[in-house]
Amino acid sequence: MKITIPEISWHNRDPVFSLDVQAKPQDGWYRLATAGTDTHVVIWQLRVLENGAVSVEVLSDLTRHNRAVNVVRFAPEGDILASADDEAAVILWKKEESSDIFMEESEKENREHWTVWKMLRGHLEDVYDLCWSPCSLFLFTGAVDNAAILWDVTKGKSLSLFSDHKGFVQGVAWDPLSQYIATLCSDRYCRIFSVASKKIAHRIYKTVLPIQNQDDTITEKTTKLFYDDTLKSFCRRLSFSPDGELLLTPSGIVEEENGTITNVTYVFSRHNLAKPVLYLPTKDKYTLAVRFCPVLFELKPLPKEEGATPETAEAQEPWEEHGNLFHLPYRMVFAVATQNAVLLYDTQQPVPFGRLSNIHYTRLSDLSWSSDGLLLVMSSTDGYCSLVSFTKGELGTPYVGKTSKASNTDKQNSCKVAESVNKVETEMEEESKTKTVSSSLAESIKPSSKTPEEVKPGHKTSDAAPKKQMTVRRAGDSSKTTKRIALITLSGPSHKTDENTPVARAEPLTTTATPQTQEEPAEVDEETRKRFEGEAVTPSKVTKAPSPSKTPTGKTPRRTRHLQPPPKHDQHDQHKTTVNSPRQMAGNVCRFFTQIKELIIWSWSYLWALWFLLVLAVVYYLRGPLKITDNIAMGYPVHEFLNVS
């Protein structure tokens, strides 16, 4: 292990708030992104030398932010970079082939060309932290506006707003198994949300912990788990383990009986997220960020603890052969950043196996591992970054077991979640679009075989033929495989008819005779039949029958059980009803006020014209007594004419 602190101006000697190493290393070098208060996002090239030192070179300087940039993160796929600033803007950058045509003078000096792919707007205040989904299709951000937003990167819009927080959202994390997303807030809560339902699954605030007293006795005490808003840091960067089994949260505290506070980092198991299974004390230095090494290592032959299960002749699990804190066949390494030091832990022992301290003048701000686990980068608010390089095998032997393919499984699960989210959105869009295609769907809807004249008083009808389930193809999706979705609701004419529902008579349809016996319909005269049946229309143009209170002729009033002709109205009554309708009265009132408004406008125009003419007349009338023209023509000075000394 060797530490290198390059003496370069990372961000004009301004504080560096965040950094991240690209997941896909290049041939012999790594790509690093840093951000700070100078509003710049800088891409660096890191190359590990033979002596263990690290050389740093600038690749690109991105200058689209207008305020301090708080966090940068590469997508797991490595081709997109996300950055968020104090202006509530989240910018997605994508590397493209260099082209000097549309570049600015400052950008032509860059060795790589990164352009703004998309900009996400949804937060109201500073964005403090963000994280990617394993499939690089979704983004999760937390901000000062007491909210966290789940984004769809491909569409560039938000999918869900999590507004349950009562303080600043200072840390977010995405479960590698795509089941949970976690937030750590200044209101002393750690919230775990379900990715599928977008609802809160766990709200972690306080719990009962065993505390050792001064006389070495252990007592259980209810204690709050996290700092409040008095923590002197803007970030609380929590992290899931690469396999998703563990969740580590910084900024934890343990309140003892004598009033003292011990700073700790809590470890939660995904099988019981309501209570921590372990806490790692750091005494008087609070923790700010946690980051797991993405590489899994084989277990080390550590001695077992006293009181462990004795060895037997039967075959044991890998975690039973050696000392281990968790029932895992592999070992995971993670780094915890405190105010002025970095502690290196693993999942086999509760004490750190490495400590990096006295490397910066002010507090640390962020951590990042390389994808091969051979490089650890730390940023500080003093404007510098530290690079820690490891030799192969120094941290351990990479694990090659059944879970070595967990990354592919996680990516598949995440993609399945993405498909489910898109499917739900599509179904919601299709349901809203059914109203727009109701006219075309109505052509395939057949009315009931029974007509109003076949209904006897006091007898309700039922559909003669079963309803046919309608399907519709998604619009604008010709390139994809055809998919039919069953309609839930249809806007259009109703299938059901009864004796109290007026129905427009459609054209007679040829139907096959059925052996069922039907009662003969009641005799109705031709005039009554025409009034109730109306004009013959096609099913595609069937419209909803107007209410009897608004149409005085042609329909049976509701609640009427016997076929009776409606009351007749003369032309005078019909004209009176039409004139006094509320809609026409409102239209008349609107037209009246419009005319008044136009009259007032023209009146003001006339008044201004008259005033202008009056001023001209006064000037012409006073031109003679003043004798302005004569005095000027005779050559008198102007000050004599005006009697000015």
XYZ file of C-alpha atoms in Angstrom:
645
model
C 0.000 0.000 0.000
C 1.352 3.380 -1.015
C -0.216 6.831 -0.654
C 0.306 9.548 -3.250
C -0.848 13.155 -2.801
C -0.206 14.969 -6.101
C 0.621 18.610 -5.526
C -1.552 19.924 -8.317
C -4.416 22.385 -8.469
C -7.339 19.996 -8.684
C -10.035 22.693 -8.655
C -8.124 25.969 -8.378
C -7.347 25.027 -4.775
C -11.031 25.180 -3.914
C -12.652 22.413 -1.844
C -13.195 19.109 -3.644
C -16.629 17.785 -2.727
C -16.866 14.528 -4.648
C -15.032 12.075 -6.887
C -15.646 8.767 -8.608
C -13.580 6.228 -10.552
C -15.055 4.809 -13.740
C -16.200 1.213 -13.435
C -14.512 0.095 -16.655
C -10.735 0.632 -16.484
C -8.850 1.341 -19.687
C -5.639 -0.301 -20.837
C -3.374 0.294 -17.859
C -5.057 3.478 -16.607
C -8.210 4.668 -14.837
C -10.595 7.527 -15.515
C -11.423 9.721 -12.489
C -14.046 12.471 -12.212
C -13.861 15.189 -9.542
C -16.116 18.103 -8.617
C -15.846 21.097 -6.311
C -16.916 24.607 -5.507
C -15.358 26.093 -8.653
C -18.404 24.841 -10.670
C -16.168 22.565 -12.770
C -16.252 18.827 -13.355
C -12.793 17.583 -14.319
C -11.956 14.218 -15.898
C -8.495 12.857 -14.969
C -6.322 10.012 -16.190
C -4.725 7.944 -13.413
C -1.857 5.597 -14.136
C -0.168 3.425 -11.482
C 3.614 3.406 -11.894
C 5.986 0.550 -11.179
C 7.045 2.006 -7.821
C 3.428 2.225 -6.629
C 3.027 5.954 -7.207
C 0.151 7.314 -9.304
C 0.517 9.841 -12.120
C -2.326 12.256 -12.867
C -3.144 13.991 -16.159
C -6.110 16.123 -17.222
C -8.407 14.710 -19.904
C -11.336 17.135 -19.954
C -12.740 20.136 -18.106
C -16.550 20.330 -18.105
C -17.950 23.812 -17.492
C -21.731 23.668 -17.790
C -22.575 24.100 -14.100
C -23.189 27.566 -12.699
C -22.783 26.782 -9.001
C -20.819 24.422 -6.772
C -20.984 20.764 -7.811
C -21.702 18.470 -4.858
C -21.519 14.969 -6.320
C -20.335 13.089 -9.425
C -20.999 9.436 -10.235
C -20.200 7.257 -13.251
C -22.877 4.843 -14.413
C -22.117 1.142 -13.805
C -21.881 0.699 -17.561
C -19.261 3.460 -17.542
C -20.422 5.491 -20.539
C -22.456 8.173 -18.704
C -21.387 10.572 -15.970
C -23.925 12.248 -13.662
C -23.204 15.441 -11.716
C -25.416 17.555 -9.432
C -24.939 21.082 -8.127
C -26.324 23.758 -5.810
C -28.638 25.002 -8.563
C -30.819 21.858 -8.292
C -29.584 20.713 -11.709
C -28.533 17.153 -12.529
C -26.484 16.928 -15.721
C -25.776 13.695 -17.592
C -22.559 13.735 -19.629
C -21.642 11.391 -22.449
C -18.278 10.962 -24.133
C -18.265 11.526 -27.881
C -15.758 11.739 -30.665
C -13.939 15.057 -30.695
C -15.116 17.650 -33.182
C -13.614 21.146 -33.248
C -16.458 22.693 -35.245
C -18.880 23.486 -32.413
C -16.353 23.659 -29.563
C -15.465 26.702 -27.564
C -11.871 27.845 -27.284
C -11.571 26.506 -23.737
C -12.908 23.081 -24.798
C -10.456 22.613 -27.658
C -7.653 22.055 -25.170
C -9.423 18.951 -23.797
C -8.095 15.556 -24.830
C -11.584 14.028 -24.489
C -14.872 15.547 -25.570
C -17.758 15.133 -23.116
C -21.095 16.694 -24.058
C -24.294 17.304 -22.115
C -26.574 14.409 -22.948
C -29.519 15.311 -20.729
C -30.348 17.709 -17.917
C -32.779 16.626 -15.189
C -34.837 19.306 -13.478
C -37.122 18.435 -10.578
C -35.523 19.446 -7.302
C -36.042 22.865 -5.777
C -32.815 23.189 -3.778
C -29.219 21.910 -3.729
C -28.745 18.276 -4.755
C -26.380 16.610 -2.260
C -26.078 12.999 -3.407
C -27.035 10.626 -6.210
C -26.649 6.957 -7.123
C -27.218 4.741 -10.164
C -29.215 1.559 -10.554
C -27.172 -1.559 -11.462
C -28.564 -1.497 -15.020
C -27.703 2.209 -15.546
C -31.310 2.961 -16.536
C -32.406 4.790 -13.389
C -31.006 7.497 -11.143
C -31.810 8.314 -7.521
C -31.085 11.776 -6.104
C -31.464 13.498 -2.725
C -31.575 17.241 -2.101
C -32.024 20.025 0.422
C -35.708 20.393 -0.479
C -36.488 17.421 1.822
C -37.173 15.145 -1.124
C -35.645 12.318 -3.113
C -36.491 11.671 -6.768
C -36.295 8.504 -8.836
C -35.425 9.299 -12.475
C -35.816 7.409 -15.711
C -32.572 8.209 -17.532
C -33.687 7.145 -21.010
C -36.821 9.299 -20.912
C -35.230 12.099 -18.911
C -38.144 12.473 -16.498
C -38.938 11.634 -12.889
C -40.780 8.441 -12.003
C -41.495 9.026 -8.339
C -41.073 11.732 -5.706
C -40.304 10.608 -2.153
C -41.427 13.481 0.085
C -41.527 11.644 3.415
C -38.365 13.363 4.662
C -38.417 16.159 7.230
C -34.860 17.379 6.651
C -32.018 17.503 4.134
C -31.487 14.273 2.206
C -27.696 13.957 2.483
C -27.110 10.409 1.279
C -28.728 7.896 -1.075
C -27.897 4.294 -2.018
C -29.293 1.686 -4.425
C -29.534 -1.982 -3.546
C -27.514 -4.120 -6.021
C -30.415 -6.579 -6.028
C -32.766 -3.729 -7.048
C -35.171 -4.380 -4.202
C -34.500 -1.344 -2.013
C -33.308 2.236 -2.231
C -32.093 3.940 0.944
C -31.810 7.550 2.098
C -30.078 9.116 5.100
C -31.550 12.418 6.231
C -30.672 15.183 8.680
C -33.908 14.465 10.589
C -32.070 11.443 12.100
C -33.976 8.901 10.000
C -32.716 6.276 7.601
C -35.520 5.351 5.235
C -35.644 2.211 3.118
C -38.030 2.331 0.155
C -39.232 -0.498 -2.044
C -38.272 -0.110 -5.686
C -41.323 -2.000 -6.937
C -44.067 -0.296 -4.911
C -42.311 3.092 -4.374
C -43.473 2.930 -0.741
C -41.458 3.067 2.448
C -40.491 -0.349 3.797
C -38.452 0.614 6.890
C -38.063 3.820 8.855
C -35.007 3.560 11.119
C -34.795 6.135 13.915
C -33.928 4.506 17.262
C -33.592 1.024 18.690
C -32.510 -0.925 21.750
C -28.761 -1.608 21.822
C -26.546 -3.426 24.348
C -24.207 -0.904 25.980
C -21.236 -1.737 28.176
C -21.095 0.238 31.428
C -18.023 1.331 33.360
C -18.177 -1.777 35.552
C -18.084 -3.974 32.408
C -21.735 -4.908 32.721
C -23.893 -4.890 29.610
C -27.297 -3.265 29.739
C -29.830 -2.602 27.010
C -30.772 0.983 26.324
C -32.976 2.712 23.799
C -30.877 5.152 21.809
C -31.210 7.265 18.708
C -29.044 6.037 15.882
C -27.975 9.104 13.890
C -26.836 12.688 14.250
C -29.277 15.541 13.897
C -28.775 18.610 11.693
C -25.915 19.860 13.897
C -23.499 17.557 12.084
C -20.766 19.684 10.503
C -20.951 18.052 7.108
C -23.198 18.329 4.085
C -22.939 14.624 3.171
C -23.803 11.300 4.799
C -22.896 8.862 2.047
C -24.214 5.392 2.895
C -23.478 2.285 0.824
C -24.750 -1.221 0.057
C -22.323 -4.125 -0.187
C -21.622 -5.554 -3.672
C -23.778 -8.614 -2.942
C -26.560 -6.548 -1.354
C -26.378 -8.394 1.979
C -25.191 -5.448 4.070
C -26.013 -1.755 4.365
C -23.515 0.577 6.055
C -24.620 3.981 7.310
C -22.230 6.717 8.555
C -22.947 9.542 11.006
C -24.140 7.127 13.688
C -24.042 7.710 17.431
C -24.466 5.682 20.638
C -25.702 7.647 23.636
C -24.310 6.251 26.879
C -25.834 6.622 30.339
C -23.334 9.251 31.499
C -24.333 11.500 28.578
C -21.285 10.888 26.407
C -21.710 10.152 22.721
C -19.681 7.607 20.797
C -19.430 8.019 17.038
C -20.117 4.788 15.183
C -20.892 3.347 11.763
C -23.917 1.041 11.728
C -24.118 -2.224 9.809
C -27.558 -3.512 8.779
C -28.447 -6.876 7.278
C -30.958 -6.980 4.433
C -32.788 -9.754 6.315
C -33.537 -7.375 9.232
C -33.225 -3.741 8.258
C -35.148 -2.500 11.289
C -32.227 -2.973 13.692
C -28.438 -2.847 13.190
C -26.521 -6.081 13.629
C -23.178 -4.391 14.291
C -21.704 -0.962 14.959
C -18.091 0.101 14.418
C -16.967 2.799 16.891
C -14.667 5.667 15.895
C -14.558 7.418 19.311
C -14.655 11.219 18.974
C -14.532 11.440 15.156
C -17.819 11.225 13.304
C -17.993 9.361 10.006
C -18.994 10.953 6.704
C -18.868 8.352 3.946
C -18.664 4.590 3.430
C -17.608 2.814 0.242
C -17.281 -0.927 -0.472
C -14.564 -2.429 -2.601
C -16.329 -4.000 -5.615
C -14.117 -7.128 -5.469
C -14.979 -10.102 -3.238
C -12.077 -11.875 -1.567
C -11.550 -15.326 -0.150
C -11.765 -15.848 3.599
C -8.581 -15.512 5.599
C -7.643 -18.247 8.092
C -8.424 -16.181 11.165
C -8.796 -17.944 14.551
C -12.301 -18.442 15.854
C -13.620 -16.505 18.787
C -13.907 -18.072 22.214
C -17.187 -19.880 22.755
C -17.673 -20.655 19.084
C -19.099 -23.961 17.960
C -16.537 -26.767 18.360
C -15.134 -28.484 15.314
C -16.827 -31.708 14.264
C -16.032 -34.427 11.806
C -18.965 -33.387 9.623
C -18.474 -31.108 6.671
C -18.662 -27.453 7.680
C -19.656 -24.376 5.781
C -16.818 -22.072 4.627
C -17.697 -19.414 7.204
C -17.599 -22.014 9.999
C -14.052 -23.103 9.308
C -12.531 -19.713 10.184
C -13.451 -16.685 12.232
C -16.166 -14.660 10.535
C -18.739 -12.074 11.579
C -21.284 -13.067 8.941
C -22.350 -16.328 7.353
C -20.737 -15.503 4.045
C -18.350 -17.719 2.063
C -16.309 -14.690 1.028
C -14.807 -11.566 2.526
C -15.703 -7.993 1.682
C -13.505 -4.931 2.223
C -14.846 -1.421 2.798
C -13.458 2.011 3.681
C -14.961 4.386 6.247
C -14.090 8.088 6.045
C -14.020 10.090 9.284
C -13.149 13.749 9.744
C -9.416 13.280 9.272
C -8.778 9.584 8.618
C -9.825 6.577 6.551
C -10.365 3.200 8.227
C -10.180 -0.079 6.292
C -12.439 -2.903 7.500
C -13.453 -6.341 6.307
C -16.399 -8.577 7.163
C -14.298 -11.077 9.130
C -13.336 -8.910 12.093
C -14.866 -5.949 13.937
C -11.618 -3.972 14.150
C -9.960 -2.137 11.240
C -6.960 -3.740 9.583
C -5.698 -0.417 8.208
C -5.769 3.281 9.062
C -4.820 6.262 6.884
C -4.509 9.497 8.846
C -2.742 12.876 8.828
C -2.989 13.163 5.075
C -5.200 16.294 4.792
C -5.554 19.552 6.664
C -9.375 19.628 6.689
C -12.134 17.030 6.732
C -12.644 14.430 4.027
C -15.618 14.538 1.671
C -15.799 11.395 -0.491
C -14.290 7.961 -1.305
C -14.084 5.810 -4.401
C -12.616 2.395 -5.343
C -11.445 1.216 -8.734
C -13.278 -1.746 -10.241
C -10.288 -4.075 -9.710
C -9.858 -3.030 -6.062
C -6.251 -1.878 -6.530
C -6.865 1.866 -6.156
C -8.611 3.921 -3.469
C -9.117 7.669 -3.984
C -10.076 10.189 -1.271
C -11.101 13.838 -1.603
C -10.880 16.612 0.971
C -12.182 20.115 1.437
C -8.610 21.428 1.516
C -8.561 21.182 -2.290
C -6.464 18.016 -2.663
C -7.036 14.328 -3.336
C -5.114 11.308 -2.039
C -4.456 8.180 -4.080
C -3.842 4.837 -2.324
C -2.544 2.011 -4.515
C -2.457 -1.685 -3.549
C -0.434 -4.476 -5.066
C -2.118 -7.608 -6.348
C -2.934 -9.932 -3.481
C -2.324 -7.304 -0.800
C -5.993 -7.096 0.174
C -6.576 -10.782 -0.487
C -7.206 -13.372 -3.162
C -10.247 -12.630 -5.361
C -13.123 -14.988 -4.657
C -14.230 -17.235 -7.520
C -17.300 -19.001 -6.198
C -20.958 -19.255 -7.031
C -21.602 -15.619 -6.219
C -18.921 -14.439 -8.618
C -21.688 -14.173 -11.204
C -23.853 -12.124 -8.878
C -23.226 -9.004 -10.871
C -24.918 -10.462 -13.939
C -27.851 -11.663 -11.854
C -28.186 -8.275 -10.230
C -28.179 -6.588 -13.609
C -30.902 -8.935 -14.850
C -33.024 -8.258 -11.777
C -32.568 -4.539 -12.197
C -33.528 -4.741 -15.862
C -36.622 -6.723 -14.865
C -37.559 -3.940 -12.481
C -37.024 -1.468 -15.297
C -39.298 -3.471 -17.567
C -41.973 -3.693 -14.873
C -41.838 0.065 -14.296
C -42.099 0.755 -18.023
C -44.927 -1.784 -18.298
C -46.902 -0.095 -15.545
C -46.356 3.280 -17.199
C -47.448 1.882 -20.555
C -50.620 0.407 -19.118
C -51.450 3.715 -17.468
C -50.879 5.553 -20.738
C -52.996 3.023 -22.622
C -55.810 3.395 -20.129
C -55.772 7.166 -20.635
C -55.675 6.754 -24.416
C -58.767 4.547 -24.540
C -60.964 7.633 -24.416
C -59.398 9.003 -27.604
C -60.032 5.812 -29.581
C -63.575 5.221 -28.358
C -65.090 6.187 -31.731
C -63.174 3.458 -33.569
C -63.914 0.900 -30.889
C -67.629 1.641 -30.977
C -67.898 0.136 -34.468
C -67.230 -3.310 -33.070
C -69.774 -2.999 -30.243
C -73.128 -4.582 -31.067
C -76.289 -3.326 -29.354
C -78.633 -5.654 -27.536
C -80.850 -7.822 -29.697
C -83.882 -6.683 -27.745
C -85.509 -3.382 -28.542
C -87.695 -1.135 -26.403
C -90.894 -2.435 -27.954
C -90.030 -5.972 -26.755
C -89.962 -4.862 -23.132
C -92.979 -5.412 -21.006
C -93.801 -3.204 -18.077
C -91.957 -4.201 -14.939
C -89.607 -6.540 -16.818
C -85.843 -5.797 -17.117
C -83.844 -6.852 -20.116
C -80.428 -8.490 -20.249
C -77.837 -8.706 -22.985
C -78.768 -11.316 -25.537
C -75.171 -12.009 -26.572
C -72.141 -12.138 -24.259
C -69.885 -9.081 -24.270
C -66.814 -9.474 -26.369
C -63.508 -8.483 -24.763
C -61.892 -5.751 -26.784
C -58.157 -5.360 -27.336
C -56.140 -2.443 -28.665
C -52.612 -2.198 -30.028
C -50.278 0.335 -28.471
C -49.952 3.381 -30.674
C -46.564 4.436 -32.026
C -44.869 1.125 -31.286
C -44.473 -0.444 -34.704
C -40.789 -1.295 -34.208
C -41.511 -3.427 -31.157
C -43.325 -6.711 -30.969
C -47.089 -6.342 -31.075
C -48.672 -6.446 -27.663
C -52.351 -6.487 -26.876
C -53.696 -5.219 -23.615
C -57.209 -5.926 -22.405
C -59.217 -2.755 -21.998
C -60.509 -2.030 -18.525
C -62.895 0.815 -19.293
C -64.455 2.053 -22.512
C -65.898 5.485 -23.148
C -68.843 5.203 -25.481
C -72.388 3.802 -25.677
C -73.384 1.443 -22.926
C -74.148 -2.227 -23.607
C -76.840 -2.467 -20.976
C -80.406 -1.338 -21.566
C -83.502 -1.382 -19.459
C -86.981 0.026 -19.613
C -85.880 3.360 -18.079
C -82.908 3.997 -20.414
C -83.673 5.600 -23.796
C -81.727 3.896 -26.571
C -81.354 5.082 -30.169
C -82.593 2.463 -32.593
C -79.845 1.024 -34.801
C -80.234 -0.554 -38.204
C -81.798 -3.989 -38.041
C -79.186 -6.711 -37.927
C -79.669 -10.156 -39.389
C -79.567 -12.666 -36.572
C -80.149 -16.357 -36.597
C -83.351 -17.534 -35.066
C -83.044 -19.256 -31.732
C -85.344 -21.964 -30.464
C -86.066 -19.961 -27.346
C -89.686 -18.915 -26.963
C -90.377 -15.247 -26.548
C -93.534 -13.477 -25.568
C -95.209 -11.363 -28.207
C -94.507 -7.648 -27.896
C -97.265 -5.256 -26.952
C -99.051 -3.520 -29.797
C -97.942 0.061 -30.221
C -99.215 2.489 -32.832
C -96.906 3.826 -35.531
C -96.691 7.375 -34.129
C -95.597 6.210 -30.699
C -93.102 3.804 -32.249
C -91.428 6.593 -34.239
C -91.198 8.828 -31.200
C -89.436 6.183 -29.133
C -87.237 4.600 -31.810
C -86.093 7.777 -33.554
C -83.971 7.815 -36.705
C -81.960 4.757 -37.719
C -78.239 5.366 -37.159
C -75.103 3.273 -37.322
C -73.484 2.024 -34.087
C -70.345 4.072 -34.709
C -72.308 7.295 -34.554
C -74.513 6.486 -31.577
C -74.547 9.404 -29.183
C -75.715 9.677 -25.642
C -79.394 10.493 -25.414
C -80.064 13.922 -23.931
C -81.780 14.282 -20.622
C -85.608 14.530 -20.708
C -85.435 17.769 -18.730
C -83.514 19.437 -21.567
C -85.238 17.869 -24.580
C -89.003 18.284 -24.479
C -89.720 15.805 -27.282
C -88.827 12.352 -28.428
C -87.733 10.456 -25.275
C -89.306 8.728 -22.323
C -88.647 10.364 -18.955
C -86.668 8.306 -16.468
C -88.534 6.421 -13.714
C -91.427 5.786 -16.133
C -92.489 2.159 -16.275
C -95.277 2.378 -18.881
C -95.019 3.352 -22.514
C -96.734 6.719 -22.616
C -96.377 9.438 -25.206
C -94.521 12.471 -23.898
C -96.370 15.766 -23.384
C -96.605 17.961 -26.439
C -95.222 21.486 -26.549
C -96.002 24.173 -29.035
C -93.433 26.219 -30.870
C -93.807 29.194 -28.476
C -92.902 27.063 -25.446
C -89.999 25.480 -27.286
C -88.626 28.894 -28.272
C -89.075 30.144 -24.738
C -87.236 27.188 -23.260
C -84.387 27.615 -25.710
C -83.996 31.320 -25.026
C -84.096 30.983 -21.263
C -81.607 28.111 -21.096
C -78.686 28.815 -18.710
C -76.092 28.301 -21.414
C -77.613 30.880 -23.741
C -78.107 33.334 -20.885
C -74.428 33.039 -19.996
C -73.497 33.588 -23.640
C -75.629 36.715 -23.813
C -74.021 38.107 -20.679
C -70.516 37.455 -22.070
C -71.363 39.157 -25.348
C -72.783 42.154 -23.474
C -69.638 42.642 -21.419
C -67.485 42.236 -24.540
C -69.350 45.029 -26.265
C -68.984 47.267 -23.185
C -65.244 46.571 -23.126
C -64.833 47.459 -26.816
C -66.845 50.628 -26.318
C -64.638 51.724 -23.421
C -61.479 51.094 -25.432
C -62.718 53.167 -28.352
C -63.878 55.887 -25.949
C -60.383 56.278 -24.493
C -58.946 56.442 -28.007
C -61.326 59.272 -28.880
C -60.447 61.136 -25.690
C -56.712 60.971 -26.406
C -57.273 62.211 -29.974
C -59.360 65.137 -28.759
C -56.757 66.047 -26.146
C -53.997 66.069 -28.763
C -56.025 68.313 -31.068
C -56.757 70.679 -28.165
C -53.047 71.030 -27.398
C -52.292 71.829 -31.041
C -55.017 74.469 -31.094
C -53.686 76.141 -27.941
C -50.160 76.245 -29.365
C -51.420 77.742 -32.638
C -53.487 80.302 -30.785
C -50.591 81.442 -28.590
C -48.128 81.570 -31.478
C -49.115 85.170 -32.306
C -48.605 86.788 -28.875
C -45.361 85.034 -28.287
C -44.005 86.063 -31.700
C -41.551 83.225 -31.681
C -41.172 83.177 -35.450
C -40.636 86.951 -35.804
C -38.000 87.131 -33.080
C -36.037 84.282 -34.547
C -36.260 85.792 -38.041
C -35.002 89.209 -36.791
C -31.936 87.618 -35.240
C -32.619 88.389 -31.582
C -30.813 86.099 -29.195
C -32.924 83.478 -27.626
C -32.067 84.534 -24.048
C -33.376 88.079 -24.778
C -36.579 86.667 -26.131
C -36.999 84.547 -23.044
C -35.776 87.398 -20.757
C -33.053 85.211 -19.368
C -29.837 86.975 -18.178
